[in-house]
Amino acid sequence: MVYKSKKKKMEMIVVSALFCVLLLPAAIPTFIYFMDTAITMASFENATEFIGLLTVGFLIAAAGFAISKGHISLIHSYHYTNVVDREGYCKAMGKATMLMGIPVVVSAITTLFPSIKIIESAGTVILSAGLIIGCAFIFKIQYKYNGGLF
């Protein structure tokens, strides 16, 4: 990674540390839920699904955050070959990618309530709609900054 200044490097370090600190509160309830599930002999399927979706959602959001801060290397070069305004492109793609992480995290939370069918159905709808909307934003950004989808 090439940093334009020491201030930018320090900003990335602080943001990375803050991101890690913010993940800790999410990890503790996950651990407690997993242990409670194991103790009560409830279905491990839901705990695994919850942890998996939560992890994927946070990874997507983290990648989006990094892209929005200028780490264009997280995007395949084929997708930004014609981009002139790389800073604007990174900010827009980062926001769209972070947006795609939100429905995954919400869907993970809904897996904690498998006996309430309406919540389970809502999680599926939120995940599907959120990912479709996120993809639509990415296509729009690609068209705006790259002159087409690819």
JSON list of C-alpha atoms in Angstrom, two decimals, residues 51-137:
[
{"chain": "A", "resi": 51, "resn": "ILE", "atom": "CA", "xyz": [-21.97, -16.92, 12.86]},
{"chain": "A", "resi": 52, "resn": "GLY", "atom": "CA", "xyz": [-21.36, -17.52, 9.16]},
{"chain": "A", "resi": 53, "resn": "LEU", "atom": "CA", "xyz": [-23.73, -14.81, 7.95]},
{"chain": "A", "resi": 54, "resn": "LEU", "atom": "CA", "xyz": [-22.52, -12.34, 10.57]},
{"chain": "A", "resi": 55, "resn": "THR", "atom": "CA", "xyz": [-18.90, -12.93, 9.56]},
{"chain": "A", "resi": 56, "resn": "VAL", "atom": "CA", "xyz": [-19.66, -12.60, 5.84]},
{"chain": "A", "resi": 57, "resn": "GLY", "atom": "CA", "xyz": [-21.68, -9.43, 6.43]},
{"chain": "A", "resi": 58, "resn": "PHE", "atom": "CA", "xyz": [-18.88, -7.81, 8.42]},
{"chain": "A", "resi": 59, "resn": "LEU", "atom": "CA", "xyz": [-16.27, -8.86, 5.84]},
{"chain": "A", "resi": 60, "resn": "ILE", "atom": "CA", "xyz": [-18.32, -7.34, 3.01]},
{"chain": "A", "resi": 61, "resn": "ALA", "atom": "CA", "xyz": [-18.77, -4.12, 5.00]},
{"chain": "A", "resi": 62, "resn": "ALA", "atom": "CA", "xyz": [-15.04, -4.04, 5.87]},
{"chain": "A", "resi": 63, "resn": "ALA", "atom": "CA", "xyz": [-14.09, -4.52, 2.22]},
{"chain": "A", "resi": 64, "resn": "GLY", "atom": "CA", "xyz": [-16.48, -1.72, 1.26]},
{"chain": "A", "resi": 65, "resn": "PHE", "atom": "CA", "xyz": [-14.97, 0.55, 3.88]},
{"chain": "A", "resi": 66, "resn": "ALA", "atom": "CA", "xyz": [-11.45, -0.18, 2.63]},
{"chain": "A", "resi": 67, "resn": "ILE", "atom": "CA", "xyz": [-12.50, 0.44, -0.98]},
{"chain": "A", "resi": 68, "resn": "SER", "atom": "CA", "xyz": [-14.14, 3.74, 0.00]},
{"chain": "A", "resi": 69, "resn": "LYS", "atom": "CA", "xyz": [-10.82, 4.83, 1.54]},
{"chain": "A", "resi": 70, "resn": "GLY", "atom": "CA", "xyz": [-8.99, 4.26, -1.76]},
{"chain": "A", "resi": 71, "resn": "HIS", "atom": "CA", "xyz": [-7.92, 0.61, -1.68]},
{"chain": "A", "resi": 72, "resn": "ILE", "atom": "CA", "xyz": [-8.91, 0.04, -5.29]},
{"chain": "A", "resi": 73, "resn": "SER", "atom": "CA", "xyz": [-6.76, -3.11, -5.37]},
{"chain": "A", "resi": 74, "resn": "LEU", "atom": "CA", "xyz": [-9.68, -4.95, -3.71]},
{"chain": "A", "resi": 75, "resn": "ILE", "atom": "CA", "xyz": [-11.55, -4.55, -7.00]},
{"chain": "A", "resi": 76, "resn": "HIS", "atom": "CA", "xyz": [-10.37, -6.52, -10.01]},
{"chain": "A", "resi": 77, "resn": "SER", "atom": "CA", "xyz": [-8.51, -4.16, -12.36]},
{"chain": "A", "resi": 78, "resn": "TYR", "atom": "CA", "xyz": [-10.75, -5.24, -15.24]},
{"chain": "A", "resi": 79, "resn": "HIS", "atom": "CA", "xyz": [-13.62, -3.34, -13.59]},
{"chain": "A", "resi": 80, "resn": "TYR", "atom": "CA", "xyz": [-11.87, 0.02, -13.41]},
{"chain": "A", "resi": 81, "resn": "THR", "atom": "CA", "xyz": [-9.72, 0.11, -16.54]},
{"chain": "A", "resi": 82, "resn": "ASN", "atom": "CA", "xyz": [-11.57, 3.07, -18.05]},
{"chain": "A", "resi": 83, "resn": "VAL", "atom": "CA", "xyz": [-12.13, 4.98, -14.81]},
{"chain": "A", "resi": 84, "resn": "VAL", "atom": "CA", "xyz": [-10.71, 8.50, -14.79]},
{"chain": "A", "resi": 85, "resn": "ASP", "atom": "CA", "xyz": [-11.98, 9.67, -11.39]},
{"chain": "A", "resi": 86, "resn": "ARG", "atom": "CA", "xyz": [-10.65, 6.83, -9.24]},
{"chain": "A", "resi": 87, "resn": "GLU", "atom": "CA", "xyz": [-11.27, 8.65, -5.96]},
{"chain": "A", "resi": 88, "resn": "GLY", "atom": "CA", "xyz": [-14.95, 9.17, -6.75]},
{"chain": "A", "resi": 89, "resn": "TYR", "atom": "CA", "xyz": [-15.20, 5.63, -8.07]},
{"chain": "A", "resi": 90, "resn": "CYS", "atom": "CA", "xyz": [-13.68, 4.19, -4.88]},
{"chain": "A", "resi": 91, "resn": "LYS", "atom": "CA", "xyz": [-15.98, 6.21, -2.64]},
{"chain": "A", "resi": 92, "resn": "ALA", "atom": "CA", "xyz": [-19.08, 5.18, -4.60]},
{"chain": "A", "resi": 93, "resn": "MET", "atom": "CA", "xyz": [-18.09, 1.50, -4.92]},
{"chain": "A", "resi": 94, "resn": "GLY", "atom": "CA", "xyz": [-17.14, 1.40, -1.23]},
{"chain": "A", "resi": 95, "resn": "LYS", "atom": "CA", "xyz": [-20.51, 2.77, -0.16]},
{"chain": "A", "resi": 96, "resn": "ALA", "atom": "CA", "xyz": [-22.35, 0.31, -2.41]},
{"chain": "A", "resi": 97, "resn": "THR", "atom": "CA", "xyz": [-20.30, -2.59, -1.07]},
{"chain": "A", "resi": 98, "resn": "MET", "atom": "CA", "xyz": [-20.89, -1.54, 2.54]},
{"chain": "A", "resi": 99, "resn": "LEU", "atom": "CA", "xyz": [-24.60, -1.29, 1.70]},
{"chain": "A", "resi": 100, "resn": "MET", "atom": "CA", "xyz": [-24.51, -4.93, 0.59]},
{"chain": "A", "resi": 101, "resn": "GLY", "atom": "CA", "xyz": [-23.11, -5.99, 3.98]},
{"chain": "A", "resi": 102, "resn": "ILE", "atom": "CA", "xyz": [-26.09, -4.60, 5.91]},
{"chain": "A", "resi": 103, "resn": "PRO", "atom": "CA", "xyz": [-28.76, -7.05, 4.72]},
{"chain": "A", "resi": 104, "resn": "VAL", "atom": "CA", "xyz": [-26.40, -9.96, 5.36]},
{"chain": "A", "resi": 105, "resn": "VAL", "atom": "CA", "xyz": [-25.94, -8.86, 8.99]},
{"chain": "A", "resi": 106, "resn": "VAL", "atom": "CA", "xyz": [-29.70, -8.29, 9.42]},
{"chain": "A", "resi": 107, "resn": "SER", "atom": "CA", "xyz": [-30.37, -11.71, 7.94]},
{"chain": "A", "resi": 108, "resn": "ALA", "atom": "CA", "xyz": [-27.88, -13.21, 10.39]},
{"chain": "A", "resi": 109, "resn": "ILE", "atom": "CA", "xyz": [-29.78, -11.67, 13.29]},
{"chain": "A", "resi": 110, "resn": "THR", "atom": "CA", "xyz": [-33.08, -13.09, 12.04]},
{"chain": "A", "resi": 111, "resn": "THR", "atom": "CA", "xyz": [-31.62, -16.61, 12.17]},
{"chain": "A", "resi": 112, "resn": "LEU", "atom": "CA", "xyz": [-31.62, -16.29, 15.95]},
{"chain": "A", "resi": 113, "resn": "PHE", "atom": "CA", "xyz": [-35.42, -16.58, 15.88]},
{"chain": "A", "resi": 114, "resn": "PRO", "atom": "CA", "xyz": [-36.12, -19.76, 13.88]},
{"chain": "A", "resi": 115, "resn": "SER", "atom": "CA", "xyz": [-39.40, -20.50, 15.65]},
{"chain": "A", "resi": 116, "resn": "ILE", "atom": "CA", "xyz": [-40.94, -17.19, 14.57]},
{"chain": "A", "resi": 117, "resn": "LYS", "atom": "CA", "xyz": [-41.66, -17.79, 10.88]},
{"chain": "A", "resi": 118, "resn": "ILE", "atom": "CA", "xyz": [-42.46, -14.16, 10.05]},
{"chain": "A", "resi": 119, "resn": "ILE", "atom": "CA", "xyz": [-39.02, -13.06, 11.24]},
{"chain": "A", "resi": 120, "resn": "GLU", "atom": "CA", "xyz": [-37.37, -15.87, 9.30]},
{"chain": "A", "resi": 121, "resn": "SER", "atom": "CA", "xyz": [-39.30, -14.84, 6.17]},
{"chain": "A", "resi": 122, "resn": "ALA", "atom": "CA", "xyz": [-38.47, -11.17, 6.74]},
{"chain": "A", "resi": 123, "resn": "GLY", "atom": "CA", "xyz": [-34.77, -12.07, 6.95]},
{"chain": "A", "resi": 124, "resn": "THR", "atom": "CA", "xyz": [-34.95, -13.81, 3.59]},
{"chain": "A", "resi": 125, "resn": "VAL", "atom": "CA", "xyz": [-36.77, -10.87, 1.98]},
{"chain": "A", "resi": 126, "resn": "ILE", "atom": "CA", "xyz": [-34.33, -8.34, 3.48]},
{"chain": "A", "resi": 127, "resn": "LEU", "atom": "CA", "xyz": [-31.33, -10.35, 2.31]},
{"chain": "A", "resi": 128, "resn": "SER", "atom": "CA", "xyz": [-32.67, -10.81, -1.23]},
{"chain": "A", "resi": 129, "resn": "ALA", "atom": "CA", "xyz": [-33.87, -7.22, -1.65]},
{"chain": "A", "resi": 130, "resn": "GLY", "atom": "CA", "xyz": [-30.73, -5.76, -0.10]},
{"chain": "A", "resi": 131, "resn": "LEU", "atom": "CA", "xyz": [-28.40, -7.71, -2.35]},
{"chain": "A", "resi": 132, "resn": "ILE", "atom": "CA", "xyz": [-30.44, -6.84, -5.44]},
{"chain": "A", "resi": 133, "resn": "ILE", "atom": "CA", "xyz": [-30.41, -3.15, -4.52]},
{"chain": "A", "resi": 134, "resn": "GLY", "atom": "CA", "xyz": [-26.66, -3.30, -3.78]},
{"chain": "A", "resi": 135, "resn": "CYS", "atom": "CA", "xyz": [-25.98, -4.93, -7.16]},
{"chain": "A", "resi": 136, "resn": "ALA", "atom": "CA", "xyz": [-28.13, -2.29, -8.88]},
{"chain": "A", "resi": 137, "resn": "PHE", "atom": "CA", "xyz": [-26.04, 0.45, -7.25]}
]
